[in-house]
Amino acid sequence: MNIRLALRASSIGVVVALSLSTAVASAAPGDFAWPLQPKPRIVTPFDRPDQNWLPGHRGVDLAAEEGRSVLAVADGTVVFAGSIAGKPVVSVDHPGGLRSTYEPVTASVTAGTRVRRGTVLGSLASGHEGCSSACLHWGIRRGREYLDPTALVRTRPIRLKPVDGPSR
């Protein structure tokens, strides 16, 4: 389910629309942090496919060096730490039904471990497809719905500037 907010600047007929997933909208500000510190550069942004079965990028790729510590983005419980199709993966369930996934990460935690935001989950391995050097693929989902993880860690509020001219 999505929340959609539309604001209309009636004097010039401009519409600004913001769409937030209810999963992201329900997360408390400050509960989530970047999985790498300092804040990393985004190599490949989130690209939600129109249909779940279509190609897309269901997370973000973050620039980092091999061996760098990967951190839990929020409090939760590790639900998977192992390999999927030969890639090392760590997944953490968070309150509100969110699950964060990190790959390729060689785990230093095990399934069932309770973690706090900032807990080291493991170290970044090399070999993520599409990255010239090492990078972290970080995903967030609620159920089967993939979400843009950067929406949880944006630090600048969205501000609408006033429109010049008389208002109606």
PDB file of C-alpha atoms in Angstrom:
ATOM      1  CA  MET A   1       0.000   0.000   0.000  1.00  0.00           C
ATOM      2  CA  ASN A   2       1.328   3.476  -0.874  1.00  0.00           C
ATOM      3  CA  ILE A   3       0.572   6.858   0.616  1.00  0.00           C
ATOM      4  CA  ARG A   4       0.360   9.570  -2.018  1.00  0.00           C
ATOM      5  CA  LEU A   5       0.443  13.264  -1.209  1.00  0.00           C
ATOM      6  CA  ALA A   6      -0.214  15.822  -3.925  1.00  0.00           C
ATOM      7  CA  LEU A   7       0.192  19.562  -3.434  1.00  0.00           C
ATOM      8  CA  ARG A   8      -1.099  22.012  -6.020  1.00  0.00           C
ATOM      9  CA  ALA A   9       0.255  25.475  -6.619  1.00  0.00           C
ATOM     10  CA  SER A  10      -3.022  26.753  -8.083  1.00  0.00           C
ATOM     11  CA  SER A  11      -1.722  30.030  -9.515  1.00  0.00           C
ATOM     12  CA  ILE A  12       0.413  28.198 -12.059  1.00  0.00           C
ATOM     13  CA  GLY A  13      -1.183  24.757 -11.981  1.00  0.00           C
ATOM     14  CA  VAL A  14       1.937  22.905 -10.875  1.00  0.00           C
ATOM     15  CA  VAL A  15       1.503  19.650  -9.000  1.00  0.00           C
ATOM     16  CA  VAL A  16       4.224  18.215  -6.790  1.00  0.00           C
ATOM     17  CA  ALA A  17       3.619  14.584  -5.857  1.00  0.00           C
ATOM     18  CA  LEU A  18       5.408  12.569  -3.239  1.00  0.00           C
ATOM     19  CA  SER A  19       4.906   8.839  -2.871  1.00  0.00           C
ATOM     20  CA  LEU A  20       6.024   6.951   0.220  1.00  0.00           C
ATOM     21  CA  SER A  21       5.628   3.304   0.938  1.00  0.00           C
ATOM     22  CA  THR A  22       3.717   2.762   4.170  1.00  0.00           C
ATOM     23  CA  ALA A  23       6.660   0.642   5.332  1.00  0.00           C
ATOM     24  CA  VAL A  24       9.000   3.591   5.005  1.00  0.00           C
ATOM     25  CA  ALA A  25       6.427   6.082   6.273  1.00  0.00           C
ATOM     26  CA  SER A  26       5.922   4.029   9.447  1.00  0.00           C
ATOM     27  CA  ALA A  27       9.640   3.911  10.324  1.00  0.00           C
ATOM     28  CA  ALA A  28      10.521   6.434  13.019  1.00  0.00           C
ATOM     29  CA  PRO A  29      13.018   9.116  11.968  1.00  0.00           C
ATOM     30  CA  GLY A  30      16.481   8.366  13.282  1.00  0.00           C
ATOM     31  CA  ASP A  31      15.805   4.637  13.694  1.00  0.00           C
ATOM     32  CA  PHE A  32      17.823   3.783  10.571  1.00  0.00           C
ATOM     33  CA  ALA A  33      21.421   4.559   9.622  1.00  0.00           C
ATOM     34  CA  TRP A  34      23.708   3.845   6.667  1.00  0.00           C
ATOM     35  CA  PRO A  35      25.256   0.335   6.665  1.00  0.00           C
ATOM     36  CA  LEU A  36      28.691   1.850   6.008  1.00  0.00           C
ATOM     37  CA  GLN A  37      30.350   4.728   7.840  1.00  0.00           C
ATOM     38  CA  PRO A  38      31.030   7.389   6.799  1.00  0.00           C
ATOM     39  CA  LYS A  39      28.036   7.749   4.468  1.00  0.00           C
ATOM     40  CA  PRO A  40      29.018   5.953   1.247  1.00  0.00           C
ATOM     41  CA  ARG A  41      28.664   6.989  -2.372  1.00  0.00           C
ATOM     42  CA  ILE A  42      25.769   5.318  -4.210  1.00  0.00           C
ATOM     43  CA  VAL A  43      27.121   3.418  -7.224  1.00  0.00           C
ATOM     44  CA  THR A  44      23.794   2.006  -8.475  1.00  0.00           C
ATOM     45  CA  PRO A  45      20.512   3.512  -7.246  1.00  0.00           C
ATOM     46  CA  PHE A  46      17.264   1.707  -6.443  1.00  0.00           C
ATOM     47  CA  ASP A  47      15.153   0.910  -9.514  1.00  0.00           C
ATOM     48  CA  ARG A  48      11.834  -0.728  -8.624  1.00  0.00           C
ATOM     49  CA  PRO A  49      10.458  -2.761 -11.529  1.00  0.00           C
ATOM     50  CA  ASP A  50       6.856  -2.164 -12.617  1.00  0.00           C
ATOM     51  CA  GLN A  51       6.120  -5.832 -11.846  1.00  0.00           C
ATOM     52  CA  ASN A  52       7.957  -8.113  -9.375  1.00  0.00           C
ATOM     53  CA  TRP A  53       8.979 -10.463 -12.178  1.00  0.00           C
ATOM     54  CA  LEU A  54      10.525  -7.725 -14.378  1.00  0.00           C
ATOM     55  CA  PRO A  55      14.199  -6.670 -14.268  1.00  0.00           C
ATOM     56  CA  GLY A  56      15.140  -3.889 -11.874  1.00  0.00           C
ATOM     57  CA  HIS A  57      17.550  -3.075  -9.085  1.00  0.00           C
ATOM     58  CA  ARG A  58      15.902  -4.028  -5.795  1.00  0.00           C
ATOM     59  CA  GLY A  59      18.311  -2.185  -3.534  1.00  0.00           C
ATOM     60  CA  VAL A  60      21.294   0.130  -3.820  1.00  0.00           C
ATOM     61  CA  ASP A  61      24.980  -0.572  -4.418  1.00  0.00           C
ATOM     62  CA  LEU A  62      27.291   1.404  -2.138  1.00  0.00           C
ATOM     63  CA  ALA A  63      30.977   2.077  -2.843  1.00  0.00           C
ATOM     64  CA  ALA A  64      33.362   0.566  -0.282  1.00  0.00           C
ATOM     65  CA  GLU A  65      36.635  -1.289   0.106  1.00  0.00           C
ATOM     66  CA  GLU A  66      36.865  -5.043   0.516  1.00  0.00           C
ATOM     67  CA  GLY A  67      37.083  -5.963   4.213  1.00  0.00           C
ATOM     68  CA  ARG A  68      35.182  -2.890   5.410  1.00  0.00           C
ATOM     69  CA  SER A  69      32.803  -3.454   8.339  1.00  0.00           C
ATOM     70  CA  VAL A  70      29.133  -3.635   7.411  1.00  0.00           C
ATOM     71  CA  LEU A  71      26.759  -2.346  10.101  1.00  0.00           C
ATOM     72  CA  ALA A  72      23.155  -3.116  11.042  1.00  0.00           C
ATOM     73  CA  VAL A  73      21.012  -0.210   9.855  1.00  0.00           C
ATOM     74  CA  ALA A  74      18.565  -0.567  12.763  1.00  0.00           C
ATOM     75  CA  ASP A  75      17.787  -2.713  15.789  1.00  0.00           C
ATOM     76  CA  GLY A  76      16.603  -6.208  14.913  1.00  0.00           C
ATOM     77  CA  THR A  77      17.327  -9.918  14.769  1.00  0.00           C
ATOM     78  CA  VAL A  78      19.616 -11.674  12.291  1.00  0.00           C
ATOM     79  CA  VAL A  79      17.451 -14.144  10.364  1.00  0.00           C
ATOM     80  CA  PHE A  80      20.062 -15.362   7.876  1.00  0.00           C
ATOM     81  CA  ALA A  81      23.858 -15.403   7.751  1.00  0.00           C
ATOM     82  CA  GLY A  82      25.268 -17.692   5.088  1.00  0.00           C
ATOM     83  CA  SER A  83      25.556 -18.192   1.338  1.00  0.00           C
ATOM     84  CA  ILE A  84      22.907 -17.915  -1.350  1.00  0.00           C
ATOM     85  CA  ALA A  85      23.974 -19.031  -4.820  1.00  0.00           C
ATOM     86  CA  GLY A  86      27.595 -18.836  -3.664  1.00  0.00           C
ATOM     87  CA  LYS A  87      27.329 -15.255  -2.354  1.00  0.00           C
ATOM     88  CA  PRO A  88      27.709 -14.439   1.358  1.00  0.00           C
ATOM     89  CA  VAL A  89      24.538 -12.733   2.626  1.00  0.00           C
ATOM     90  CA  VAL A  90      23.267 -11.363   5.950  1.00  0.00           C
ATOM     91  CA  SER A  91      19.580 -10.519   6.539  1.00  0.00           C
ATOM     92  CA  VAL A  92      18.093  -8.769   9.578  1.00  0.00           C
ATOM     93  CA  ASP A  93      14.420  -8.473  10.552  1.00  0.00           C
ATOM     94  CA  HIS A  94      13.398  -5.135  12.096  1.00  0.00           C
ATOM     95  CA  PRO A  95      10.258  -4.028  13.965  1.00  0.00           C
ATOM     96  CA  GLY A  96       7.400  -3.054  11.674  1.00  0.00           C
ATOM     97  CA  GLY A  97       7.959  -5.957   9.282  1.00  0.00           C
ATOM     98  CA  LEU A  98      11.034  -4.596   7.526  1.00  0.00           C
ATOM     99  CA  ARG A  99      13.943  -6.829   6.480  1.00  0.00           C
ATOM    100  CA  SER A 100      17.371  -5.483   5.513  1.00  0.00           C
ATOM    101  CA  THR A 101      19.747  -7.563   3.394  1.00  0.00           C
ATOM    102  CA  TYR A 102      23.454  -7.058   2.807  1.00  0.00           C
ATOM    103  CA  GLU A 103      25.659  -8.787   0.205  1.00  0.00           C
ATOM    104  CA  PRO A 104      28.382  -9.842  -0.317  1.00  0.00           C
ATOM    105  CA  VAL A 105      29.098  -9.851   3.410  1.00  0.00           C
ATOM    106  CA  THR A 106      31.138 -12.457   5.271  1.00  0.00           C
ATOM    107  CA  ALA A 107      29.123 -12.713   8.495  1.00  0.00           C
ATOM    108  CA  SER A 108      30.495 -12.217  11.992  1.00  0.00           C
ATOM    109  CA  VAL A 109      26.985 -12.863  13.397  1.00  0.00           C
ATOM    110  CA  THR A 110      24.705 -15.899  13.295  1.00  0.00           C
ATOM    111  CA  ALA A 111      20.975 -16.345  12.780  1.00  0.00           C
ATOM    112  CA  GLY A 112      19.101 -15.533  15.973  1.00  0.00           C
ATOM    113  CA  THR A 113      21.556 -12.824  17.093  1.00  0.00           C
ATOM    114  CA  ARG A 114      19.843  -9.647  18.310  1.00  0.00           C
ATOM    115  CA  VAL A 115      21.587  -6.561  16.968  1.00  0.00           C
ATOM    116  CA  ARG A 116      21.407  -2.830  17.590  1.00  0.00           C
ATOM    117  CA  ARG A 117      21.806  -0.104  14.996  1.00  0.00           C
ATOM    118  CA  GLY A 118      25.545   0.101  14.268  1.00  0.00           C
ATOM    119  CA  THR A 119      26.387  -3.502  15.288  1.00  0.00           C
ATOM    120  CA  VAL A 120      29.017  -4.987  12.970  1.00  0.00           C
ATOM    121  CA  LEU A 121      27.358  -7.740  10.922  1.00  0.00           C
ATOM    122  CA  GLY A 122      30.485  -8.794   9.057  1.00  0.00           C
ATOM    123  CA  SER A 123      32.980  -7.627   6.467  1.00  0.00           C
ATOM    124  CA  LEU A 124      32.467  -6.706   2.839  1.00  0.00           C
ATOM    125  CA  ALA A 125      33.661  -9.328   0.374  1.00  0.00           C
ATOM    126  CA  SER A 126      34.494  -8.620  -3.262  1.00  0.00           C
ATOM    127  CA  GLY A 127      32.644  -9.925  -6.267  1.00  0.00           C
ATOM    128  CA  HIS A 128      29.344  -8.052  -6.434  1.00  0.00           C
ATOM    129  CA  GLU A 129      28.318  -8.015 -10.084  1.00  0.00           C
ATOM    130  CA  GLY A 130      28.298  -4.594 -11.718  1.00  0.00           C
ATOM    131  CA  CYS A 131      30.930  -3.029  -9.425  1.00  0.00           C
ATOM    132  CA  SER A 132      34.435  -2.419 -10.723  1.00  0.00           C
ATOM    133  CA  SER A 133      35.791  -2.710  -7.185  1.00  0.00           C
ATOM    134  CA  ALA A 134      34.051  -3.952  -4.053  1.00  0.00           C
ATOM    135  CA  CYS A 135      30.630  -2.547  -3.216  1.00  0.00           C
ATOM    136  CA  LEU A 136      27.802  -3.417  -0.865  1.00  0.00           C
ATOM    137  CA  HIS A 137      24.359  -4.302  -2.192  1.00  0.00           C
ATOM    138  CA  TRP A 138      21.874  -3.140   0.463  1.00  0.00           C
ATOM    139  CA  GLY A 139      18.187  -3.936   0.185  1.00  0.00           C
ATOM    140  CA  ILE A 140      15.070  -3.316   2.289  1.00  0.00           C
ATOM    141  CA  ARG A 141      11.729  -5.007   1.893  1.00  0.00           C
ATOM    142  CA  ARG A 142       8.436  -5.535   3.647  1.00  0.00           C
ATOM    143  CA  GLY A 143       6.993  -8.892   2.723  1.00  0.00           C
ATOM    144  CA  ARG A 144       7.505  -9.162  -1.031  1.00  0.00           C
ATOM    145  CA  GLU A 145       7.628  -5.386  -1.607  1.00  0.00           C
ATOM    146  CA  TYR A 146      11.107  -3.993  -2.202  1.00  0.00           C
ATOM    147  CA  LEU A 147      11.662  -0.459  -0.952  1.00  0.00           C
ATOM    148  CA  ASP A 148      14.253   2.221  -1.600  1.00  0.00           C
ATOM    149  CA  PRO A 149      16.571   1.868   1.414  1.00  0.00           C
ATOM    150  CA  THR A 150      17.872   5.420   1.058  1.00  0.00           C
ATOM    151  CA  ALA A 151      14.382   6.706   1.967  1.00  0.00           C
ATOM    152  CA  LEU A 152      15.021   5.435   5.514  1.00  0.00           C
ATOM    153  CA  VAL A 153      18.257   7.374   6.005  1.00  0.00           C
ATOM    154  CA  ARG A 154      17.627  10.683   4.281  1.00  0.00           C
ATOM    155  CA  THR A 155      18.706  13.426   6.628  1.00  0.00           C
ATOM    156  CA  ARG A 156      17.381  16.452   4.752  1.00  0.00           C
ATOM    157  CA  PRO A 157      13.645  17.098   4.988  1.00  0.00           C
ATOM    158  CA  ILE A 158      11.697  17.765   1.813  1.00  0.00           C
ATOM    159  CA  ARG A 159      10.803  21.441   1.650  1.00  0.00           C
ATOM    160  CA  LEU A 160       8.523  23.084  -0.870  1.00  0.00           C
ATOM    161  CA  LYS A 161       9.421  26.634  -1.812  1.00  0.00           C
ATOM    162  CA  PRO A 162       6.682  29.257  -2.179  1.00  0.00           C
ATOM    163  CA  VAL A 163       5.513  30.125  -5.673  1.00  0.00           C
ATOM    164  CA  ASP A 164       6.017  33.774  -6.695  1.00  0.00           C
ATOM    165  CA  GLY A 165       2.825  35.678  -7.398  1.00  0.00           C
ATOM    166  CA  PRO A 166      -0.601  35.940  -5.803  1.00  0.00           C
ATOM    167  CA  SER A 167      -2.111  32.869  -4.256  1.00  0.00           C
ATOM    168  CA  ARG A 168      -5.767  31.931  -4.580  1.00  0.00           C
TER     169      ARG A 168
END
